[in-house]
XYZ file of C-alpha atoms in Angstrom:
740
model
C 30.893 116.727 35.855
C 30.600 117.716 39.515
C 26.962 116.666 39.409
C 27.992 113.299 37.997
C 30.571 112.771 40.698
C 28.024 113.736 43.307
C 25.564 111.222 41.958
C 28.267 108.551 41.756
C 27.749 107.978 38.006
C 30.969 109.372 36.567
C 32.817 106.050 36.688
C 30.301 104.002 34.637
C 29.775 106.874 32.163
C 33.502 107.273 31.517
C 33.864 103.496 31.404
C 31.124 103.221 28.758
C 32.781 105.880 26.606
C 36.142 104.123 26.896
C 34.544 100.797 25.908
C 33.019 102.486 22.838
C 36.387 103.910 21.793
C 38.077 100.551 22.421
C 35.470 98.887 20.204
C 36.276 101.287 17.365
C 39.958 100.508 17.781
C 39.241 96.767 17.796
C 37.283 97.053 14.531
C 40.132 98.732 12.656
C 43.296 97.661 14.462
C 46.092 96.165 12.349
C 47.296 93.974 15.191
C 47.483 90.360 13.903
C 46.110 89.018 17.174
C 43.176 91.443 17.308
C 42.469 90.957 13.622
C 42.407 87.190 14.122
C 40.012 87.517 17.083
C 37.778 89.952 15.204
C 37.735 87.767 12.114
C 36.877 84.681 14.148
C 34.015 86.465 15.903
C 32.588 87.840 12.661
C 32.923 84.434 10.999
C 30.844 82.824 13.737
C 28.273 85.617 13.450
C 28.211 85.146 9.661
C 27.604 81.409 10.025
C 24.733 81.996 12.429
C 23.189 84.669 10.197
C 23.545 82.510 7.086
C 21.928 79.459 8.648
C 19.184 81.548 10.276
C 18.108 83.007 6.914
C 18.664 80.082 4.548
C 15.866 79.642 2.044
C 16.908 76.747 -0.213
C 16.107 77.406 -3.817
C 15.244 81.098 -3.382
C 18.001 82.371 -5.699
C 18.973 79.101 -7.326
C 18.607 78.911 -11.092
C 16.697 75.826 -12.105
C 19.195 74.947 -14.834
C 22.118 73.679 -12.726
C 22.393 69.965 -11.936
C 25.109 67.749 -10.497
C 26.099 64.397 -11.926
C 27.528 62.610 -8.944
C 30.193 59.934 -8.906
C 28.659 58.524 -5.758
C 28.919 55.282 -3.845
C 26.329 53.686 -6.150
C 28.357 54.662 -9.217
C 31.534 53.173 -7.793
C 29.700 49.980 -6.883
C 28.185 49.616 -10.372
C 30.964 50.968 -12.586
C 34.098 50.048 -10.653
C 36.579 51.948 -8.529
C 37.901 55.377 -9.439
C 39.655 56.417 -11.648
C 37.450 55.083 -14.402
C 38.838 54.310 -17.863
C 38.801 57.460 -20.012
C 36.528 55.799 -22.568
C 33.898 55.513 -19.791
C 34.327 59.212 -19.021
C 33.973 59.875 -22.744
C 30.770 57.816 -22.820
C 29.471 59.806 -19.817
C 30.211 63.066 -21.672
C 28.551 61.860 -24.870
C 25.398 60.814 -23.045
C 25.192 64.087 -21.108
C 25.175 66.134 -24.306
C 22.848 63.634 -25.948
C 20.462 64.169 -23.014
C 20.398 67.943 -23.639
C 23.211 69.389 -21.466
C 24.441 72.770 -22.762
C 27.599 73.174 -20.652
C 29.445 70.433 -18.768
C 32.009 71.247 -16.087
C 34.394 68.688 -14.621
C 35.390 69.085 -10.962
C 38.008 66.504 -11.900
C 41.584 66.781 -13.196
C 42.954 64.468 -15.911
C 46.634 65.197 -15.353
C 48.145 61.789 -16.133
C 48.063 59.665 -19.264
C 46.006 56.532 -19.004
C 47.852 53.322 -19.695
C 47.104 51.795 -23.133
C 46.582 48.088 -22.471
C 47.178 47.193 -26.148
C 50.481 49.084 -26.123
C 51.531 47.205 -22.992
C 50.783 43.880 -24.690
C 52.624 44.980 -27.818
C 55.732 45.829 -25.782
C 55.560 42.420 -24.145
C 55.124 40.652 -27.480
C 58.035 42.558 -29.032
C 60.293 41.227 -26.301
C 59.813 37.680 -27.612
C 61.999 36.877 -30.628
C 59.762 34.099 -31.914
C 56.649 36.298 -32.246
C 55.413 36.316 -35.814
C 55.260 39.604 -37.744
C 51.565 39.050 -38.400
C 50.850 38.892 -34.649
C 52.791 42.098 -34.110
C 50.853 43.829 -36.884
C 47.534 42.616 -35.515
C 48.315 43.894 -32.020
C 49.717 47.182 -33.421
C 46.433 47.730 -35.206
C 44.630 47.511 -31.859
C 46.764 50.152 -30.092
C 44.789 53.210 -31.387
C 41.530 51.535 -30.410
C 42.721 51.251 -26.778
C 44.010 54.833 -26.554
C 41.246 56.043 -24.226
C 42.820 59.508 -23.853
C 42.250 60.044 -27.571
C 38.701 58.715 -27.147
C 38.021 61.255 -24.386
C 39.607 64.066 -26.434
C 37.268 63.215 -29.313
C 34.309 63.398 -26.957
C 35.368 66.825 -25.654
C 36.079 68.330 -29.056
C 33.726 71.100 -30.277
C 31.590 70.897 -27.145
C 31.049 73.410 -24.338
C 33.086 71.508 -21.782
C 35.061 73.133 -18.939
C 37.794 70.984 -17.442
C 38.899 71.505 -13.842
C 42.483 72.049 -12.743
C 44.357 73.018 -9.593
C 46.496 75.991 -8.652
C 48.787 75.534 -5.656
C 52.039 76.631 -4.095
C 53.255 73.204 -3.000
C 54.570 71.246 -6.012
C 57.807 72.628 -7.498
C 57.014 71.711 -11.102
C 53.826 72.422 -13.072
C 51.938 69.454 -14.482
C 49.784 69.506 -17.606
C 48.630 72.421 -19.753
C 46.840 75.594 -18.624
C 43.892 76.981 -20.618
C 43.843 80.348 -22.295
C 44.051 83.100 -19.631
C 41.259 85.632 -19.323
C 43.768 88.482 -19.366
C 47.492 88.860 -19.980
C 48.915 91.840 -18.077
C 52.261 93.575 -17.971
C 54.572 92.842 -15.095
C 54.183 96.445 -13.909
C 50.396 96.090 -13.538
C 50.662 92.627 -11.997
C 53.122 93.862 -9.383
C 50.419 96.235 -8.067
C 47.407 93.941 -8.521
C 46.114 92.440 -5.282
C 44.902 89.191 -6.868
C 46.390 86.124 -5.161
C 49.468 84.789 -6.968
C 49.877 81.019 -7.427
C 53.277 79.533 -8.137
C 52.390 76.206 -9.712
C 49.535 74.113 -11.039
C 48.317 70.631 -11.773
C 46.365 70.799 -15.019
C 45.014 68.457 -17.664
C 46.863 66.577 -20.389
C 47.632 68.863 -23.329
C 45.690 66.480 -25.599
C 42.550 66.906 -23.499
C 43.017 70.631 -22.865
C 43.375 71.405 -26.565
C 40.298 69.335 -27.327
C 38.153 71.020 -24.669
C 39.558 74.480 -25.167
C 38.147 75.720 -21.870
C 39.097 75.048 -18.246
C 38.603 76.644 -14.832
C 40.499 76.251 -11.593
C 38.779 74.529 -8.672
C 40.835 76.133 -5.890
C 38.900 77.606 -2.972
C 39.897 79.838 -0.054
C 39.624 78.516 3.499
C 39.212 80.988 6.335
C 41.701 80.725 9.244
C 39.272 78.480 11.137
C 39.251 75.972 8.257
C 35.726 76.832 7.071
C 34.997 77.515 3.400
C 33.118 80.829 3.216
C 34.868 82.620 0.325
C 36.231 81.588 -3.022
C 38.316 83.382 -5.665
C 36.779 83.920 -9.104
C 40.184 84.800 -10.547
C 43.767 83.871 -9.671
C 47.129 85.013 -10.965
C 49.906 82.853 -12.404
C 52.916 84.292 -14.120
C 51.769 87.399 -15.971
C 48.206 86.234 -16.601
C 44.869 85.902 -14.845
C 42.736 82.768 -14.953
C 39.052 82.101 -14.258
C 37.442 79.692 -11.831
C 35.405 76.671 -12.941
C 32.096 78.386 -12.129
C 33.061 81.651 -13.831
C 34.241 79.873 -16.971
C 31.055 77.784 -17.157
C 28.977 80.967 -16.890
C 31.018 82.570 -19.694
C 30.341 79.640 -22.016
C 26.676 79.609 -21.013
C 26.291 83.265 -22.003
C 28.318 82.697 -25.223
C 30.826 85.386 -24.239
C 34.368 85.653 -25.521
C 35.791 87.710 -22.664
C 35.542 88.256 -18.938
C 35.879 91.857 -17.742
C 37.713 93.050 -14.636
C 37.064 96.437 -13.000
C 39.892 97.738 -10.812
C 40.615 100.719 -8.604
C 43.809 102.266 -7.239
C 44.392 101.807 -3.543
C 47.473 103.528 -2.115
C 49.812 102.572 -4.963
C 48.166 99.160 -5.307
C 45.426 98.017 -7.640
C 42.418 96.253 -6.159
C 39.681 94.380 -7.947
C 36.278 96.058 -7.663
C 34.160 93.648 -9.697
C 34.143 91.049 -12.459
C 31.803 91.458 -15.411
C 30.132 88.936 -17.698
C 28.340 90.971 -20.322
C 25.699 92.913 -18.370
C 26.328 90.992 -15.148
C 28.524 92.806 -12.640
C 29.818 90.669 -9.766
C 31.166 92.705 -6.794
C 34.300 91.132 -5.287
C 36.805 91.942 -2.585
C 40.168 93.486 -3.411
C 41.601 90.091 -4.471
C 38.720 89.040 -6.723
C 37.081 86.793 -4.116
C 33.374 86.441 -3.394
C 31.409 85.150 -0.443
C 29.909 81.826 -1.489
C 26.089 82.228 -1.689
C 25.168 78.877 -0.141
C 21.630 77.790 -0.981
C 21.414 75.281 1.840
C 22.952 72.018 3.043
C 24.183 69.321 0.694
C 21.720 68.140 -1.978
C 20.180 71.604 -2.382
C 20.750 71.114 -6.108
C 19.377 68.224 -8.186
C 21.728 65.240 -8.015
C 21.837 62.393 -10.513
C 24.053 59.372 -10.159
C 26.686 59.005 -12.888
C 25.709 55.382 -13.285
C 22.179 56.486 -14.241
C 23.622 58.557 -17.069
C 25.878 55.746 -18.240
C 23.055 53.202 -18.161
C 20.585 55.600 -19.780
C 18.018 55.292 -16.984
C 17.458 59.025 -16.446
C 13.977 60.363 -17.049
C 13.737 62.056 -20.448
C 14.186 65.809 -20.350
C 15.789 66.160 -16.921
C 19.029 67.451 -18.481
C 17.508 69.595 -21.231
C 19.330 72.956 -21.419
C 21.097 72.277 -18.115
C 24.529 73.261 -16.900
C 25.999 70.026 -15.566
C 28.737 69.775 -12.969
C 30.474 66.407 -12.694
C 31.964 65.688 -9.281
C 31.921 63.263 -6.423
C 30.314 62.926 -3.024
C 31.737 59.446 -2.382
C 33.554 59.373 0.938
C 36.562 57.497 -0.393
C 37.354 60.192 -2.965
C 37.933 62.863 -0.287
C 36.196 65.785 -2.000
C 34.287 66.939 1.076
C 34.676 70.439 2.522
C 33.819 72.044 5.860
C 31.325 74.856 5.243
C 29.086 77.101 7.383
C 26.043 75.032 6.439
C 27.493 71.537 6.846
C 30.736 70.063 8.137
C 31.075 67.524 5.274
C 29.909 69.304 2.125
C 30.567 67.968 -1.422
C 33.171 70.119 -3.146
C 31.307 69.930 -6.455
C 28.279 71.583 -4.841
C 30.469 74.509 -3.745
C 31.023 75.228 -7.446
C 27.301 74.785 -8.065
C 26.558 77.467 -5.456
C 29.116 79.803 -7.023
C 27.676 79.204 -10.485
C 24.155 79.819 -9.178
C 25.290 83.098 -7.613
C 26.809 84.223 -10.920
C 23.742 83.346 -12.985
C 21.355 84.961 -10.482
C 23.768 87.880 -9.949
C 23.292 87.545 -6.182
C 26.325 87.566 -3.907
C 26.675 88.740 -0.313
C 28.837 91.862 -0.482
C 31.058 93.921 1.801
C 31.438 97.264 -0.028
C 34.155 99.604 1.211
C 31.537 102.048 2.529
C 30.259 99.474 5.040
C 33.252 100.410 7.228
C 31.687 103.860 7.658
C 28.355 102.295 8.592
C 30.106 100.181 11.218
C 31.794 103.275 12.705
C 28.547 105.261 12.922
C 26.669 102.298 14.411
C 29.323 101.728 17.054
C 29.511 105.404 18.052
C 25.759 106.022 18.217
C 24.873 102.845 20.104
C 27.930 102.943 22.390
C 27.561 106.577 23.441
C 23.805 106.275 23.994
C 24.281 103.295 26.282
C 27.239 104.899 28.069
C 25.159 107.997 28.922
C 21.869 106.209 29.650
C 22.517 102.937 31.474
C 24.175 104.374 34.627
C 20.939 106.216 35.502
C 18.435 103.354 35.285
C 17.552 100.465 37.549
C 18.533 96.823 36.976
C 15.315 95.799 35.207
C 15.285 98.852 32.935
C 18.981 98.329 32.224
C 18.262 94.771 31.145
C 15.355 95.839 28.930
C 17.392 98.606 27.251
C 20.290 96.217 26.671
C 18.002 93.617 25.120
C 16.345 96.306 22.965
C 19.755 97.497 21.728
C 20.823 93.948 20.873
C 17.536 93.160 19.136
C 17.803 96.386 17.135
C 21.377 95.637 16.082
C 20.581 92.057 15.119
C 17.313 92.972 13.393
C 18.824 95.760 11.271
C 21.801 93.555 10.445
C 19.503 90.751 9.280
C 17.434 93.219 7.242
C 20.507 94.485 5.367
C 21.613 90.891 4.843
C 18.251 89.555 3.721
C 17.058 92.413 1.521
C 20.301 94.034 0.344
C 22.734 91.106 0.672
C 25.104 93.360 2.620
C 27.473 91.941 5.234
C 27.789 94.392 8.136
C 29.756 93.881 11.337
C 27.638 92.524 14.168
C 29.745 90.547 16.655
C 31.963 93.432 17.824
C 29.029 95.889 18.307
C 27.117 93.192 20.204
C 30.184 92.568 22.338
C 30.392 96.305 23.035
C 26.736 96.395 24.170
C 27.291 93.362 26.407
C 30.456 94.837 27.961
C 28.848 98.234 28.680
C 25.764 96.555 30.160
C 27.869 94.129 32.220
C 30.056 96.971 33.468
C 27.009 98.927 34.648
C 25.484 95.837 36.240
C 28.783 95.075 37.974
C 28.992 98.645 39.229
C 25.436 98.425 40.585
C 26.165 95.067 42.180
C 29.340 96.486 43.701
C 27.390 99.251 45.408
C 24.772 96.731 46.559
C 27.484 94.313 47.660
C 28.927 96.955 49.961
C 25.579 97.186 51.717
C 25.414 93.397 51.980
C 28.937 93.235 53.353
C 27.965 95.684 56.067
C 25.023 93.430 56.936
C 27.257 90.349 56.968
C 29.824 92.059 59.153
C 27.102 92.922 61.662
C 25.296 89.571 61.797
C 27.558 87.038 60.075
C 29.053 85.820 63.345
C 25.658 84.699 64.584
C 23.607 83.923 61.500
C 24.838 81.742 58.603
C 25.793 83.571 55.407
C 23.005 81.740 53.549
C 20.448 83.491 55.728
C 21.986 86.904 55.161
C 22.144 86.293 51.398
C 18.539 85.135 51.192
C 17.320 88.003 53.348
C 19.151 90.590 51.243
C 18.080 89.104 47.901
C 14.482 88.162 48.649
C 13.498 89.973 51.805
C 9.809 89.585 50.972
C 10.052 85.793 51.191
C 12.102 85.489 54.355
C 11.436 86.877 57.809
C 11.814 86.115 61.473
C 8.155 85.307 62.080
C 7.605 82.015 63.888
C 6.560 78.975 61.883
C 6.400 75.211 62.227
C 8.729 73.105 60.064
C 10.291 69.683 59.954
C 13.935 70.276 60.867
C 16.976 68.446 62.180
C 18.650 69.739 65.333
C 22.209 69.064 66.492
C 23.656 69.232 70.005
C 27.396 68.830 70.538
C 29.439 69.311 73.705
C 32.908 68.569 74.980
C 33.313 65.501 77.190
C 34.608 66.055 80.709
C 34.591 69.802 80.155
C 34.289 70.584 83.858
C 37.484 68.695 84.578
C 39.224 70.433 81.659
C 38.134 73.879 82.785
C 39.528 73.243 86.260
C 42.943 72.375 84.802
C 43.139 75.385 82.473
C 43.529 79.048 83.206
C 41.069 81.591 81.747
C 43.296 82.416 78.768
C 43.908 78.797 77.826
C 40.216 77.948 78.267
C 39.206 80.843 76.027
C 41.787 79.801 73.420
C 40.533 76.191 73.454
C 36.866 77.151 73.092
C 37.566 79.710 70.367
C 39.518 77.183 68.319
C 36.892 74.508 68.879
C 33.900 76.727 68.063
C 35.609 78.242 64.997
C 36.289 74.885 63.350
C 32.930 73.365 64.280
C 31.003 76.439 63.099
C 32.836 76.436 59.773
C 31.807 72.816 59.162
C 28.180 73.514 60.109
C 28.063 76.493 57.744
C 29.680 74.467 54.943
C 26.967 71.832 55.380
C 24.181 74.465 55.133
C 23.422 74.509 58.847
C 22.340 77.401 61.052
C 24.069 78.089 64.370
C 21.468 78.483 67.103
C 23.663 79.248 70.091
C 26.805 78.488 72.081
C 26.207 77.580 75.717
C 29.425 77.005 77.630
C 31.073 74.151 75.761
C 27.896 73.196 73.867
C 26.973 74.014 70.272
C 23.366 73.950 69.120
C 22.595 74.066 65.397
C 19.788 73.104 63.064
C 19.067 72.406 59.388
C 16.055 73.305 57.228
C 15.525 76.950 58.234
C 15.496 79.765 57.413
C 16.320 78.380 53.944
C 14.232 75.283 53.231
C 16.343 72.139 52.868
C 14.629 68.888 51.833
C 17.823 67.000 52.740
C 18.254 68.517 56.200
C 18.790 65.149 57.934
C 21.468 64.047 55.447
C 23.298 67.368 55.713
C 23.183 67.219 59.512
C 24.656 63.692 59.614
C 27.330 64.771 57.130
C 28.201 67.731 59.347
C 28.349 65.573 62.498
C 30.708 63.044 60.900
C 32.903 65.880 59.600
C 32.964 67.447 63.086
C 34.176 64.187 64.599
C 36.915 63.902 61.972
C 37.963 67.495 62.636
C 38.160 66.897 66.384
C 40.595 64.044 65.732
C 42.675 66.332 63.515
C 42.601 69.095 66.167
C 44.257 66.910 68.781
C 47.718 67.437 67.339
C 47.061 71.166 66.925
C 45.974 71.441 70.559
C 49.054 69.549 71.708
C 51.297 71.890 69.736
C 49.987 74.938 71.628
C 49.937 73.233 75.015
C 46.209 72.506 75.181
C 44.704 69.154 76.211
C 43.067 66.835 73.726
C 39.276 66.841 73.689
C 36.487 64.431 72.819
C 32.941 65.420 71.928
C 29.508 63.838 71.865
C 26.910 64.726 69.252
C 23.181 64.048 69.200
C 20.815 64.564 66.266
C 17.056 64.443 66.040
C 14.527 65.319 63.337
C 10.918 66.317 63.662
C 8.383 69.134 63.765
C 9.857 72.221 65.440
C 8.908 75.845 65.951
C 11.459 78.178 64.389
C 11.687 81.963 64.378
C 12.931 85.105 66.054
C 12.211 84.645 69.730
C 13.095 86.527 72.897
C 12.353 89.801 74.600
C 12.377 93.413 73.499
C 15.928 93.600 74.881
C 17.443 90.516 73.297
C 16.186 88.169 70.621
C 17.551 85.135 68.788
C 16.643 83.064 65.759
C 16.108 79.670 67.384
C 14.106 76.426 67.447
C 11.807 75.039 70.134
C 9.676 71.940 70.644
C 9.640 68.341 71.856
C 11.818 67.209 68.942
C 14.458 69.736 70.047
C 14.384 68.479 73.629
C 14.692 64.893 72.407
C 17.783 65.886 70.420
C 19.373 67.179 73.629
C 18.495 63.942 75.460
C 19.980 61.843 72.636
C 23.235 63.802 72.904
C 23.282 62.998 76.622
C 23.016 59.270 75.833
C 26.339 59.299 73.947
C 28.246 59.021 77.227
C 26.143 56.093 78.407
C 26.525 54.102 75.174
C 30.152 55.066 74.634
C 29.295 56.507 71.211
C 30.489 59.816 69.795
C 27.405 60.327 67.627
C 23.793 59.216 68.085
C 20.658 59.982 66.058
C 16.965 59.399 66.595
C 14.866 57.105 64.454
C 13.268 60.011 62.524
C 16.741 61.204 61.521
C 17.740 57.658 60.549
C 14.672 57.183 58.350
C 15.463 57.198 54.622
C 19.221 57.747 55.051
C 20.465 54.778 53.049
C 23.629 56.628 52.047
C 24.996 56.076 55.566
C 25.859 52.996 57.615
C 24.236 52.870 61.080
C 24.555 50.664 64.139
C 21.180 50.136 65.877
C 21.949 50.577 69.563
C 18.832 50.434 71.687
C 15.203 51.206 72.226
C 15.263 53.776 75.028
C 12.820 55.927 76.961
C 14.633 59.143 77.794
C 13.966 61.068 80.964
C 10.872 63.253 80.721
C 9.382 61.300 77.779
C 6.733 58.594 77.753
C 7.360 57.306 74.254
C 10.470 55.260 73.609
C 12.787 56.035 70.708
C 15.243 53.863 68.832
C 18.716 55.353 68.756
C 21.296 54.683 66.064
C 25.002 55.333 65.728
C 26.035 56.660 62.262
C 29.410 55.166 61.422
C 30.297 56.320 57.904
C 29.089 56.803 54.340
C 27.898 53.596 52.670
C 30.701 53.588 50.106
C 33.280 53.924 52.905
C 32.118 50.846 54.836
C 34.539 47.912 54.864
C 33.410 44.339 54.438
C 34.471 43.504 58.010
C 32.373 46.365 59.376
C 29.298 45.235 57.460
C 29.757 41.684 58.765
C 30.116 42.979 62.322
C 26.896 44.992 62.011
C 25.037 41.968 60.658
C 26.176 39.914 63.646
C 25.209 42.784 65.941
C 21.681 42.778 64.481
C 21.434 39.027 65.065
C 22.531 39.473 68.671
C 19.930 42.228 69.185
C 17.204 40.030 67.715
C 18.129 37.238 70.123
C 18.123 39.726 72.995
C 14.680 41.114 72.164
C 13.430 37.552 71.674
C 14.643 36.681 75.223
C 17.038 34.069 73.897
C 19.566 35.065 76.556
C 22.105 32.345 75.935
C 22.301 32.983 72.180
C 22.371 36.743 72.706
C 25.059 36.457 75.383
C 27.180 34.189 73.186
C 26.986 36.553 70.222
C 27.677 39.686 72.286
C 30.625 37.971 73.947
C 32.138 37.193 70.546
C 31.611 40.780 69.409
C 33.025 42.160 72.654
C 36.126 39.988 72.308
C 36.718 41.290 68.775
C 35.821 44.922 69.535
C 36.628 45.531 73.239
C 36.590 49.298 72.694
C 32.879 49.215 71.695
C 31.128 49.860 75.020
C 27.724 48.787 73.631
C 28.648 45.090 73.721
C 29.718 45.236 77.368
C 26.495 47.070 78.231
C 24.369 44.321 76.708
C 26.376 41.613 78.466
C 25.791 43.355 81.789
C 22.108 43.831 80.971
C 21.666 40.153 79.971
C 23.308 38.965 83.185
C 20.835 41.078 85.147
C 17.794 40.027 83.119
C 18.606 36.321 83.363
C 18.251 36.604 87.101
C 14.829 38.238 86.829
C 11.365 36.972 86.053
C 10.104 39.202 83.247
C 6.459 39.926 82.535
C 4.858 39.107 79.210
C 4.739 42.850 78.446
C 8.539 43.225 78.524
C 9.532 44.901 75.260
C 13.259 45.458 75.703
C 12.936 49.218 76.222
C 15.646 50.733 78.393
C 14.601 53.586 80.670
C 17.297 56.237 80.894
C 17.554 57.741 84.376
C 19.669 60.789 83.538
C 19.595 63.603 81.011
């Protein structure tokens, strides 16, 4: 252990072992909350596994069909419920077409009204009705007793009626079929089969005629999905069979259904249900996992109206087990299943029946708990002892290999042996151990990065430090040429301010100013170049490439101006004077890199475009603007509103540049501002076209409305001077700046 502590691996090793033990506890904890979480996770894993391995028709017997009371049937035969004589006709024609067993996913719990009896009652209420009329109508009453007609159709045929068990209605309805087993109260008190308090069954007349019936109740998981279904349920002191189980019994011409049980701590659990030589493994309550063949319509469907009209192809029902149900939306027999959110309930019974006939059900034997324990221990301990000693890439590969192995073996047991083994909790364990080791490695690496940030973070933006530490091979301080945007910002009248303030107050003012401005520049992805006195120099587009460097720079400049306004009250509160700043931006090709001497170096930018940015900042005082940008910065920035100020040749430059004043984001511009800018453009056009009177008139109007905008007064002064001059034909309106 001392060696482990020395190597710094004890913490992740112990953590991995603790995660493994916690996983074992999670798998077998009796806590309702943990059991609910575990069950939900395994249900999702089961759904994924089922859908990933579906092979429609692989285990489906070819002798199960569904006669569907569908939308077509309702349109042709009338709304449901149909008259019982029509149901009788449907039954007759099914057996005439060769069906061997017919199961109804329908309950006939109420007597159907006899229309002849209703007429007879009405006639008897009239005193003047002749006896002969009464006798004639009385003779018709048996002919309109459709319940009797249906009972005659069911008699001496292998028909299984459906009925419902529930715990909601206080009083039973109808007549139950013969139970599969009658047990003593002592045995039933220990049997783990689900007990149902009440039922809604078929009319005694129909039940006696059919003889056989099976319940249609299913078992929803806590998430509302139908994955399991009981084959037997308990009512009173007897056990009853499901619709699918009862149909299989009739199909195999068996008199009895067998139940194998086992003692479990004073209780009796169901081990399996037998039909002759077929042994169906179940859970302790006699439930099975429904062996879905695929989405809806995985079984042959025939419309009920086809049967009634006799339009089925000959032979399609020969020796078939027929389930009668409905997929019509209005009849509300749709269930949410792992394979489809709206699945016909009748096809659930078809899947159960297919599983019984093929003797193929997914199973969770009691010994699978031992397999889950061994799997968790072996995989968890191996990862706990191995992952702390490997690098990030190897850790990722081992984690993926462990997950692939778990999933692959789980799918093999499912596909070849139909065994359901736990998968979600072991996968979660692998992910947690791997994440813990990755987090530990990142924590150690993060400490090194923090040291780097603490050393250089005051001078270099965090983005640069992050990129350098993550991808040092791609980023360096070597010089290169890039298109960037540079920003210069300084405090107006700083010399006067510095003369009024003592050293402490001046330091406090600059520190507050630089802190807030730097934060904004960093937030807008900028790089601080340097602080010179009261001036800040920053740039965008290096060292991390930024295709939107101009937009980010303008955003930062506008935010800086807003922050300066907000700082005025803060400065006043601590006894400092209010400040104003000027900002200049320019974009263009610049040289960027680590430059300096062997004694002191700096990551900075150089070039003509940089110098022009400094000159543009100097023009802010002349034009009375707080922010100016060059034409290359303005280009393509339609998300902002600009005021075109002038075409100017700055000192030290031959080429003139158009300068613009960014005012706000486009969506922030008021209608009055947009109108003012349009009038400003018209005035400029008149000025450049030498239409002095029109230009002067327009600028005078603008100056009267916006006296604080110095630009209008400048143009009025310039026009007055130009009107007194004789200009050459080459005059192009360029203003030559005489100061930096």
